Tab-separated table of C-alpha atoms in Angstrom:
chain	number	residue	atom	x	y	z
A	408	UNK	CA	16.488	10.456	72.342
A	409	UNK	CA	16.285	8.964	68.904
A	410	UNK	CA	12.636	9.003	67.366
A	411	UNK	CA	11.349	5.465	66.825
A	412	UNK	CA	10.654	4.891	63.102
A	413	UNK	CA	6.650	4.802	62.045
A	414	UNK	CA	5.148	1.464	59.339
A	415	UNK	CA	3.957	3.570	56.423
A	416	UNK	CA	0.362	3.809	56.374
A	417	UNK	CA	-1.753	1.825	54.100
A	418	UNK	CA	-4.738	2.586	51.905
A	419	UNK	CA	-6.524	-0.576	52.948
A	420	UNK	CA	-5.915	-3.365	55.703
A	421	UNK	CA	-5.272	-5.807	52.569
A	422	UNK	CA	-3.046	-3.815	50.983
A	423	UNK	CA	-0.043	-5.345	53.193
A	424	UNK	CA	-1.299	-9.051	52.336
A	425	UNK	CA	-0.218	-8.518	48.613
A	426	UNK	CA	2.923	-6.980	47.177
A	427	UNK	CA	2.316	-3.808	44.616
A	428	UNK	CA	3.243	-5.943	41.708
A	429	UNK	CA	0.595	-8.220	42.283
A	430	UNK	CA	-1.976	-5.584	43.400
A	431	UNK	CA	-1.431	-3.891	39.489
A	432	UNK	CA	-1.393	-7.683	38.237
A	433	UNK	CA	-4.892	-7.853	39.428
A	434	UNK	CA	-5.887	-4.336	38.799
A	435	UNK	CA	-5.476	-4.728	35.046
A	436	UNK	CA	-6.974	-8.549	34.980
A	437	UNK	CA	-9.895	-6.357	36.271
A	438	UNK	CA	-10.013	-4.023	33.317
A	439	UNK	CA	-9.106	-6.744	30.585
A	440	UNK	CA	-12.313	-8.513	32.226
A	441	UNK	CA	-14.382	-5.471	31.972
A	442	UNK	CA	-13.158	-4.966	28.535
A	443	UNK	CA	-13.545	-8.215	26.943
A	444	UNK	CA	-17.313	-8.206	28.783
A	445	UNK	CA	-18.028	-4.769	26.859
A	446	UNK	CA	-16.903	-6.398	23.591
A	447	UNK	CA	-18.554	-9.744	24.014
A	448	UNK	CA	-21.485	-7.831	24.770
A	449	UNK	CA	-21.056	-5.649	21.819
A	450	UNK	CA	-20.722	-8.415	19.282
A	451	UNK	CA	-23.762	-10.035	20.598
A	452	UNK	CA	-25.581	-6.812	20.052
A	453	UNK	CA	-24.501	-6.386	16.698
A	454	UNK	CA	-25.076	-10.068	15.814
A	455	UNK	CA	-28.720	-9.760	16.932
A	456	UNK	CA	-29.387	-6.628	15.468
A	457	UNK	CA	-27.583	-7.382	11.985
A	458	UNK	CA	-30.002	-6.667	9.724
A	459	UNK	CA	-29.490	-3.263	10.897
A	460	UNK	CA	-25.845	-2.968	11.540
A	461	UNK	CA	-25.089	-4.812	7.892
A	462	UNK	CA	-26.094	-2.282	6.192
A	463	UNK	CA	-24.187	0.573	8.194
A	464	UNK	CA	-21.233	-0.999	7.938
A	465	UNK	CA	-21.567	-1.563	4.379
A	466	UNK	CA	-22.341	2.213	4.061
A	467	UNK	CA	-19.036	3.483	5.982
A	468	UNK	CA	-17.189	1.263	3.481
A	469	UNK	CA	-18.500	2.327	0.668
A	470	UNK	CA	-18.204	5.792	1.844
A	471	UNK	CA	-14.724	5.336	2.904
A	472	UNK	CA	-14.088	4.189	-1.254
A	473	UNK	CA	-16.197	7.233	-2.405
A	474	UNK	CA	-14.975	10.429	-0.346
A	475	UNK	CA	-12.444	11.226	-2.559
A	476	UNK	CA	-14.947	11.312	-5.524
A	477	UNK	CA	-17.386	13.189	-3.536
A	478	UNK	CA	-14.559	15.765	-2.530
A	479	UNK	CA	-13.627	16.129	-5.686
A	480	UNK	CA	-17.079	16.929	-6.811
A	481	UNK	CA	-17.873	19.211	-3.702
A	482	UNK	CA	-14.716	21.290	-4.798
A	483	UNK	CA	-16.891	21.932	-7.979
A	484	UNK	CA	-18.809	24.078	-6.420
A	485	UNK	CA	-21.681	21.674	-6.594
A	486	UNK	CA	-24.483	21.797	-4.112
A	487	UNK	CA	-23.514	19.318	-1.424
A	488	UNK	CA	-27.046	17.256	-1.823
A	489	UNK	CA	-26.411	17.035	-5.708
A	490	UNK	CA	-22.440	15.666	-5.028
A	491	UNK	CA	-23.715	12.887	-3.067
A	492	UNK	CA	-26.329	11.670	-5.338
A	493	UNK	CA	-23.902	11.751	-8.168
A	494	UNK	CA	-21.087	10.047	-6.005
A	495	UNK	CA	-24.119	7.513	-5.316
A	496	UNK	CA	-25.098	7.367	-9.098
A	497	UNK	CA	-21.518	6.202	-9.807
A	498	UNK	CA	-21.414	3.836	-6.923
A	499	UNK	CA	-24.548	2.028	-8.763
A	500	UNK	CA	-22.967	2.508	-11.894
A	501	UNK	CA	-19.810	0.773	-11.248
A	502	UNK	CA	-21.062	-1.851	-8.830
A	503	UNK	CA	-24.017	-2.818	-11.709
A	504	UNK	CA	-21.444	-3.114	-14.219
A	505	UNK	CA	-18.800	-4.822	-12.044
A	506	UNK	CA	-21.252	-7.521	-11.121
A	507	UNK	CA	-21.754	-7.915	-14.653
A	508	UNK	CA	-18.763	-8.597	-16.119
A	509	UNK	CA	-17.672	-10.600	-13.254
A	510	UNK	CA	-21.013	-12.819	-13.789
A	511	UNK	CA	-20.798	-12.742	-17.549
A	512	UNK	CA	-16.965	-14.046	-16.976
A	513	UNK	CA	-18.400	-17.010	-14.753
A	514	UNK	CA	-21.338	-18.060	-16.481
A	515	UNK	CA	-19.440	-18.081	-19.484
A	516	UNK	CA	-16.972	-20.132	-18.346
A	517	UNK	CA	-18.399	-21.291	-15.133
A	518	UNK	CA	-19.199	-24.620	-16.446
A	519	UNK	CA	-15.588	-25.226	-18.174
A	520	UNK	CA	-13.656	-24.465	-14.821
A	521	UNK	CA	-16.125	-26.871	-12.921
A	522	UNK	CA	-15.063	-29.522	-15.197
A	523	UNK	CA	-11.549	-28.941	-15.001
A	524	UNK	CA	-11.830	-29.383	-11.614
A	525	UNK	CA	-13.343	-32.520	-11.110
A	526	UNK	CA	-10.775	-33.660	-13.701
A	527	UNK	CA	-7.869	-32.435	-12.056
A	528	UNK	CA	-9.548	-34.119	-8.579
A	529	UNK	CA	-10.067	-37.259	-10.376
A	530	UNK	CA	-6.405	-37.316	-11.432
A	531	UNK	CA	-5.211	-36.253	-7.923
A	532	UNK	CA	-7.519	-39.496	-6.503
A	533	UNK	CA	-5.885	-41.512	-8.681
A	534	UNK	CA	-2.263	-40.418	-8.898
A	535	UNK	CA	-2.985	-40.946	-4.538
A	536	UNK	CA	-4.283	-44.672	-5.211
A	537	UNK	CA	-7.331	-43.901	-3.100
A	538	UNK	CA	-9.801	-46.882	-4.143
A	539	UNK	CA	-13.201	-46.214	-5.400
A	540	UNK	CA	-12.553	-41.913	-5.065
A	541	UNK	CA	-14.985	-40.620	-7.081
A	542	UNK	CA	-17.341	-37.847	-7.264
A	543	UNK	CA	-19.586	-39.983	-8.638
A	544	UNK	CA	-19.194	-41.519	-4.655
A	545	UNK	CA	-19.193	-38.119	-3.418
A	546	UNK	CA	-22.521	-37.525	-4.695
A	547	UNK	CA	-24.062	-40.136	-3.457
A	548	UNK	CA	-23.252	-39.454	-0.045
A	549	UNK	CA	-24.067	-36.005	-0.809
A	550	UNK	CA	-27.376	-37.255	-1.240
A	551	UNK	CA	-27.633	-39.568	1.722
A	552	UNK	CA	-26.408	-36.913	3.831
A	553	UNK	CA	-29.793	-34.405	2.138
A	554	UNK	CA	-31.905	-37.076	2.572
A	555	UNK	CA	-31.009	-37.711	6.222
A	556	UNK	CA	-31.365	-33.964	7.021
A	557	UNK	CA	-34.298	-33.128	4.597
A	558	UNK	CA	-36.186	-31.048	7.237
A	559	UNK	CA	-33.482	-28.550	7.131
A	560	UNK	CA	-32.587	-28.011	3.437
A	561	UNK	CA	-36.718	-27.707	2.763
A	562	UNK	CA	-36.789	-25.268	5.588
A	563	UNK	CA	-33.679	-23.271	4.015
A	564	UNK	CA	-35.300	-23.284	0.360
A	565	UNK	CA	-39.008	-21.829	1.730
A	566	UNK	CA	-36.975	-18.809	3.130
A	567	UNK	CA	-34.787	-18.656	0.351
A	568	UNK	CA	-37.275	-16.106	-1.168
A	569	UNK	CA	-36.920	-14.129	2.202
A	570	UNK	CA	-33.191	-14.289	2.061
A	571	UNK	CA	-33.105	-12.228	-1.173
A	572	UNK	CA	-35.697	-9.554	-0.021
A	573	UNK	CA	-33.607	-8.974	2.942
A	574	UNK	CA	-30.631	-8.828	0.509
A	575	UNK	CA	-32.118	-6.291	-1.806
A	576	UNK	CA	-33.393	-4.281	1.322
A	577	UNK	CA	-30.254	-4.153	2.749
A	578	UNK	CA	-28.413	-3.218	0.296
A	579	UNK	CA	-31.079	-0.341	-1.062
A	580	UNK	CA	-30.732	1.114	3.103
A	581	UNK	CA	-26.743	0.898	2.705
A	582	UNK	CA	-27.385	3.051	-0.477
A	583	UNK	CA	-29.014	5.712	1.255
A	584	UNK	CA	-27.049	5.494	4.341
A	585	UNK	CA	-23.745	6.310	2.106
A	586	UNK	CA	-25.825	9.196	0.146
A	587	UNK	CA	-26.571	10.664	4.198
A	588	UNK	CA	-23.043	9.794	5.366
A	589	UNK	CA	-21.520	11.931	2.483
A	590	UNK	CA	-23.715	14.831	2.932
A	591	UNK	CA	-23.513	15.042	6.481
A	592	UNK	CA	-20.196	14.459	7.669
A	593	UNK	CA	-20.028	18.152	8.952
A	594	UNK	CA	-23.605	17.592	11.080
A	595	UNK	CA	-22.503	14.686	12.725
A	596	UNK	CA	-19.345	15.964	13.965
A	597	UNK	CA	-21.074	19.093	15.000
A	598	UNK	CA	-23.725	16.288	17.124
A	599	UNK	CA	-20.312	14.985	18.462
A	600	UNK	CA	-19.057	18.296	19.714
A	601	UNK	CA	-22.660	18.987	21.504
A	602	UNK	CA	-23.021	15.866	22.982
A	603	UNK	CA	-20.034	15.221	24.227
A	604	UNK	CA	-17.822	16.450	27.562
A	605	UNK	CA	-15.783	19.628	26.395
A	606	UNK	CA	-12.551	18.454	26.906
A	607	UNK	CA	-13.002	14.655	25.066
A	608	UNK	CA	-15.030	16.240	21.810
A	609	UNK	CA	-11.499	16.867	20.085
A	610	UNK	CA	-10.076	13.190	20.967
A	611	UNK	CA	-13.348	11.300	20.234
A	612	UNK	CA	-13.366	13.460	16.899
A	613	UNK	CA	-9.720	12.478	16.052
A	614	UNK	CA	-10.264	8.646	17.126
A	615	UNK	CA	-13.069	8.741	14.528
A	616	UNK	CA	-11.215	10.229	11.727
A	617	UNK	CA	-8.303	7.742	12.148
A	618	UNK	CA	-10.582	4.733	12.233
A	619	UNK	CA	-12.178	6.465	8.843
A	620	UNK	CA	-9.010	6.729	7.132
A	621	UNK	CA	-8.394	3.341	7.873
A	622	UNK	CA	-11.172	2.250	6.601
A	623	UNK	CA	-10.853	4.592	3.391
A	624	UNK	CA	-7.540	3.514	2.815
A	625	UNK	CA	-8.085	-0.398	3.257
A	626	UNK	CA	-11.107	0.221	0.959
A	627	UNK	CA	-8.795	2.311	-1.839
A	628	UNK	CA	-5.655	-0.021	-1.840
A	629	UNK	CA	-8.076	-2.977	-1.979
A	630	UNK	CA	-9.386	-2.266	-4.958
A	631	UNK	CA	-6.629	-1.279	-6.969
A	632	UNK	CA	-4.376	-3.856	-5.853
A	633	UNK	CA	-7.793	-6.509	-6.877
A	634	UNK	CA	-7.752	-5.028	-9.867
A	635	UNK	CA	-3.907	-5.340	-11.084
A	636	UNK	CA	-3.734	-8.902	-9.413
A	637	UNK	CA	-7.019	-9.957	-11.712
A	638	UNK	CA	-5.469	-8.414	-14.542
A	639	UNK	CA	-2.146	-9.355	-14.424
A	640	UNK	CA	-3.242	-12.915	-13.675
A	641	UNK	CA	-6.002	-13.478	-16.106
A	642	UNK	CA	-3.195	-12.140	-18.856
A	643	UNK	CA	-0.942	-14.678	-17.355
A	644	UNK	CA	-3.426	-17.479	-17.786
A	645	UNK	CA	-4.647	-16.102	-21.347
A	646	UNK	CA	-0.699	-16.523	-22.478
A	647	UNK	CA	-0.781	-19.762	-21.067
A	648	UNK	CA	-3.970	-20.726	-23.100
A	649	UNK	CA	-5.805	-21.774	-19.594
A	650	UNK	CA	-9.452	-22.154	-19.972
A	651	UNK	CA	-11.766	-19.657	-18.639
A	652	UNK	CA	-9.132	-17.364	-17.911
A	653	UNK	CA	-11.516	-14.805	-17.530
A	654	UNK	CA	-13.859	-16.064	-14.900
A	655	UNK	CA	-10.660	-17.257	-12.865
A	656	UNK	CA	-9.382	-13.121	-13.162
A	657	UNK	CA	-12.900	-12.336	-12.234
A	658	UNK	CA	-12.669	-15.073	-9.189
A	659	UNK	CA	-8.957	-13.393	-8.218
A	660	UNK	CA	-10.574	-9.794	-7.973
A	661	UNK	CA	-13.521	-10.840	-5.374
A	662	UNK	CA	-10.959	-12.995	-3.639
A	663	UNK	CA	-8.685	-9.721	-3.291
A	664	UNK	CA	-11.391	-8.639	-0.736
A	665	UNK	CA	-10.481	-11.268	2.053
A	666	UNK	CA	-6.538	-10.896	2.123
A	667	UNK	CA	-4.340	-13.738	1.921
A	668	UNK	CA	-7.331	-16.330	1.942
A	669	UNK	CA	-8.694	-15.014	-1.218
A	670	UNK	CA	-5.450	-15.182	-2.871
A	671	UNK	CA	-4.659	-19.262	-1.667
A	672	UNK	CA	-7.985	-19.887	-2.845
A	673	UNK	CA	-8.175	-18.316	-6.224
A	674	UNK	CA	-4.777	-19.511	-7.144
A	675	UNK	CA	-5.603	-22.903	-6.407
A	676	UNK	CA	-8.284	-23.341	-8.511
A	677	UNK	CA	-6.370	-21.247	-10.980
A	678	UNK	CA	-4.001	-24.035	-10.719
A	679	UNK	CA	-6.050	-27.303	-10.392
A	680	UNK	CA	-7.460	-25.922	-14.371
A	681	UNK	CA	-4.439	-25.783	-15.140
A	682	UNK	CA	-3.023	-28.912	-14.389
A	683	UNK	CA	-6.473	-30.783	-15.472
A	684	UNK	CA	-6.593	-29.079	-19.299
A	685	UNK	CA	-2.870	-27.926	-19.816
A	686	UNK	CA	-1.045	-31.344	-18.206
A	687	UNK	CA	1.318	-30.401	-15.264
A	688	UNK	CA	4.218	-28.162	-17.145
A	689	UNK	CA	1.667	-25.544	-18.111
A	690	UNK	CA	0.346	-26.128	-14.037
A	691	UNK	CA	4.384	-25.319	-13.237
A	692	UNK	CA	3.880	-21.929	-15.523
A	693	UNK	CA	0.600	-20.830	-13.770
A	694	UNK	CA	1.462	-21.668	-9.759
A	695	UNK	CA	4.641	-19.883	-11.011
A	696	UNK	CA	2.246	-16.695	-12.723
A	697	UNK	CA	-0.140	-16.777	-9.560
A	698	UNK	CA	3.213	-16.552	-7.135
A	699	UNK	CA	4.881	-13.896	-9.226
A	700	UNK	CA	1.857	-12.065	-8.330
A	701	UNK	CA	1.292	-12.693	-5.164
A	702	UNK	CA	5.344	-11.249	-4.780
A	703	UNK	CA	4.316	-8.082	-6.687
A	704	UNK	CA	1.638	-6.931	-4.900
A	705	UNK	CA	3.730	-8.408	-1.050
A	706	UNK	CA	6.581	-6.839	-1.964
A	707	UNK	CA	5.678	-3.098	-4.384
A	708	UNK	CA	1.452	-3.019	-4.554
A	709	UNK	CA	1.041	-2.907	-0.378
A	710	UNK	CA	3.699	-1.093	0.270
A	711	UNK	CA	3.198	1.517	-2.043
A	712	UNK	CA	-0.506	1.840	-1.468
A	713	UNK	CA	-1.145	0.723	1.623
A	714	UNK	CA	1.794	1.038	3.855
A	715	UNK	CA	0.353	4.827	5.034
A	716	UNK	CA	-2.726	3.680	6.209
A	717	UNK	CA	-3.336	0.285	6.997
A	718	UNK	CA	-0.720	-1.425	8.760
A	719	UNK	CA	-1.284	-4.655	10.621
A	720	UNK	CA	0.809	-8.032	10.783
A	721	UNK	CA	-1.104	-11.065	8.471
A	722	UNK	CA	-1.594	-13.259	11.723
A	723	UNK	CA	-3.817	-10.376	12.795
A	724	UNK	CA	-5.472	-9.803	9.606
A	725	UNK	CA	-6.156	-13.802	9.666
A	726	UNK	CA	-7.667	-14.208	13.049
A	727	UNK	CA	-9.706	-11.627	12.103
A	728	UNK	CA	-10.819	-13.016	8.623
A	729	UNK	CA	-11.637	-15.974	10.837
A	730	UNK	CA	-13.782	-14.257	14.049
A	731	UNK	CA	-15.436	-12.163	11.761
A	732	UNK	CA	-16.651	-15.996	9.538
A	733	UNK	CA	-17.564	-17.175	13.011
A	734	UNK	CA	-19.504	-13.942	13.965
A	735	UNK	CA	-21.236	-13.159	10.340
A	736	UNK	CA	-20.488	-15.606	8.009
A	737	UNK	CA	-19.749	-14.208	4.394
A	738	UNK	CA	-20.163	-10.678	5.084
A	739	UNK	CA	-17.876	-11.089	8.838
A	740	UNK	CA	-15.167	-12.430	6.675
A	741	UNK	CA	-15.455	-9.387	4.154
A	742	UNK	CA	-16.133	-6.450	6.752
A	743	UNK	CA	-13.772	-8.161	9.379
A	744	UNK	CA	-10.303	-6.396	7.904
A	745	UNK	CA	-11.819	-3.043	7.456
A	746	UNK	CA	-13.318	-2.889	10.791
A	747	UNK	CA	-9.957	-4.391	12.301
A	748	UNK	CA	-7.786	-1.537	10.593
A	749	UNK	CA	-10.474	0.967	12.199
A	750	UNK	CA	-10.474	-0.007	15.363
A	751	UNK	CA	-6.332	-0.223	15.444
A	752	UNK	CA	-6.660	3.619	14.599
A	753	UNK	CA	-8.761	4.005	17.567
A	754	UNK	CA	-6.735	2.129	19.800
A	755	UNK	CA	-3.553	4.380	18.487
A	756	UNK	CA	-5.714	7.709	19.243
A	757	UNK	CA	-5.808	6.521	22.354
A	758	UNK	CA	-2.884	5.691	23.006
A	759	UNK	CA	-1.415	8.883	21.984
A	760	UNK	CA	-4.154	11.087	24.211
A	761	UNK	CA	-2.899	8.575	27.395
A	762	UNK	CA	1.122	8.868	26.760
A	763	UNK	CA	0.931	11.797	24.161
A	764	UNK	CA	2.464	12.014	20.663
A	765	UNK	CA	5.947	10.026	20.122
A	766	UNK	CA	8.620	11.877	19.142
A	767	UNK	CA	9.823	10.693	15.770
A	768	UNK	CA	13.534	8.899	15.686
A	769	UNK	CA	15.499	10.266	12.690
A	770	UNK	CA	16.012	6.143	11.905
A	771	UNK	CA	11.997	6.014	11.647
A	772	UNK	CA	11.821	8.512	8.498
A	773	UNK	CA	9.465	7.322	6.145
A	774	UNK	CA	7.811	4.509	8.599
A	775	UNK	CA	6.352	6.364	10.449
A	776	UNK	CA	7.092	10.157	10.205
A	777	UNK	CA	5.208	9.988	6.912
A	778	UNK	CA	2.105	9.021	8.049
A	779	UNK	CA	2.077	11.219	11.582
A	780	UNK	CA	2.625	14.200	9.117
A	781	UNK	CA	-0.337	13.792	7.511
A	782	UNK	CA	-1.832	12.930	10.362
A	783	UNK	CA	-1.333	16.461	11.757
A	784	UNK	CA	-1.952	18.143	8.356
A	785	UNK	CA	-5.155	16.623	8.264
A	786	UNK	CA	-6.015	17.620	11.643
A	787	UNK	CA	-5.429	21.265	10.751
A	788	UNK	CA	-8.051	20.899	8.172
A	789	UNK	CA	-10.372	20.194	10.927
A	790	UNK	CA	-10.405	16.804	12.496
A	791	UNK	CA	-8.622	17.872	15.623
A	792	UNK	CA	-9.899	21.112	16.972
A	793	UNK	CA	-12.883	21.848	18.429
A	794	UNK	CA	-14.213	23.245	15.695
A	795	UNK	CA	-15.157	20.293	13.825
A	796	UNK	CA	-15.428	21.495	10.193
A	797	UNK	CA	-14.182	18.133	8.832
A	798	UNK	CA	-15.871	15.156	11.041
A	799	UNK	CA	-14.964	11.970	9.425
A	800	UNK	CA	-12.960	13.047	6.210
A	801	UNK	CA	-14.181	16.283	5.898
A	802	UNK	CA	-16.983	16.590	2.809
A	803	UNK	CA	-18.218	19.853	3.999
A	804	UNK	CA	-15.038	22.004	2.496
């Protein structure tokens, strides 16, 4: 007699109701739930409990634009305590005098660019046949509008003194955070290995020196590709016989600091100078100076320099320019790229521990071979075993 065939047997009495592709649909709903909860909640956290995180933050990127000084110094043979406080010396050093001749270059020509610009707006108004555009009109509803909501700008300048205090502290703690986070790398990956399971120390240690060398290499490119752009430009506008060339190179280098927005911006008042001191040929000459560079450092400068450690699209580096201004303000919109590049690295770490490492294509080559080689010869200085000698970059060598 034949056997009668048996239904397969089910996990759970719903688990008929619902075909398997909808069963995973919902399964990973469920975790993208859970996940965007954890983050929301995270943010929150980190929004309430800024003045703390600020200055951490602040101290991984400054540490991330140091390390190579301080390894340098640490492969003097100096005492590890004394390579930090010189590495921290220098970061005072060059920040101090930075600030300086990027405020020198304003103030000295702060007030000739503001004029330029409410010339150039004048002429726009005008050349637009908007009646009665003036910012002479602008003023005075600038006025109404501090009059009506008088409360709120008194309220602003009584903690204005506040404000600076808890700008001066801050930055003081993300002083001495970078001085502890350059001595004692090697401690806190050792804390790491102790505190966490056996088998995820090595992958939690690798996720955390990819999202460091993210950040060190956003922080590195940055500021040499700010620094040719505001030289090459201010040169540009000095030919050109722009006024306060200086304080607009000065503007371009902060700007560098919040890609692609600081750029528009910068070379739009560059322009608008221009075109209100120099007439609109010499305007022609500058857009043309300002878009040369902007080619330069799209087309050689990131490439070069930043193309083996922070890669991500510019609708990603946007969006996050913009949730970090709606998170933080200022300081979101600077620390927003960094953290973005970091947290790619993690995501990539853990990607690779889930599905394991990709085999390279002999088409990929340089795109991405290059960068997964270092990746492994850094992780046989110590950032992959379970040894930890070289926690987030490594100072202790």
């Amino acid at each position: 007699m034949r056997a009668k065939p048996t239904a397969p047997a089910t996990g759970s009495p719903g688990a008929a109701l619902l075909p398997a592709a909808a069963r995973r649909t919902a399964a990973w709903c469920g975790v993208a739930l859970l996940v965007a909860a954890v983050g929301a909640v995270a943010v929150w956290l980190c929004v309430e409990l800024r003045t703390a995180v600020t200055p951490v933050l602040l101290a991984l990127l400054a540490t991330g634009l140091l390390h190579p000084v301080y390894r340098r110094l640490a492969g003097l043979h100096l005492n590890r305590s004394l390579a930090a406080g010189l590495t921290c010396a220098l970061l005072v050093v060059v920040v101090g005098g930075a600030g300086y001749v990027v405020g020198s270059a304003l103030a000295d020509s702060g007030a000739q660019i503001l004029t330029s610009l409410r010339r150039s707006i004048e002429d726009v108004a005008r050349h637009l046949g908007v009646a009665n555009a003036s910012l002479d009109d602008l003023a005075a509803h600038a006025r109404q509008l501090l009059a009506k909501f008088g409360s709120t700008a008194a309220s602003g300048v009584l903690t204005g003194v506040s404000v600076v205090a808890q700008s001066v502290g801050a930055a003081v703690l993300a002083l001495l955070l970078t001085f502890f986070f350059l001595r004692d790398a090697p401690r806190f990956t050792a804390v790491l290995h102790q505190w966490a399971p056996r088998n995820a120390a090595p992958y939690l240690e690798r996720m955390a020196h990819r999202g460091f060398q993210a950040i060190e290499g956003f922080m590195r490119g940055t500021t040499l590709i700010a620094l040719i752009d505001a030289v090459c430009i201010a040169v540009g506008l000095v030919v050109l016989r722009v006024p306060g060339a200086l304080g607009l190179g000065a503007l371009v280098f902060v700007g560098a600091y919040l890609p692609y927005l600081g750029a528009f911006v910068s070379g739009t008042l560059a322009v608008l100078v221009a075109l209100a001191d120099r007439g609109f040929a010499v305007a022609l000459w500058t857009l043309g100076v300002v878009v040369a560079v902007q080619m330069l450092e799209g087309h050689i400068l990131q490439p070069l320099i930043q193309s083996r450690t922070v890669q991500m699209h510019p609708a990603v580096i946007l969006l996050a320019i913009a949730a970090g201004a709606s998170v933080a303000g200022i300081v979101g919109m600077l620390l927003a790229v960094p953290l973005t590049a970091a947290g790619t690295g993690v995501l990539y770490e853990l990607r690779r521990a889930a599905v394991g490492p990709e085999e390279p294509s002999p088409s990929a080559g340089e795109a991405e071979g290059g960068s997964g080689d270092r990746d492994e010869d850094d992780g046989t200085n110590g950032t992959g075993g379970t040894g930890g000698t070289g926690g987030t970059g490594g100072p202790g060598r």
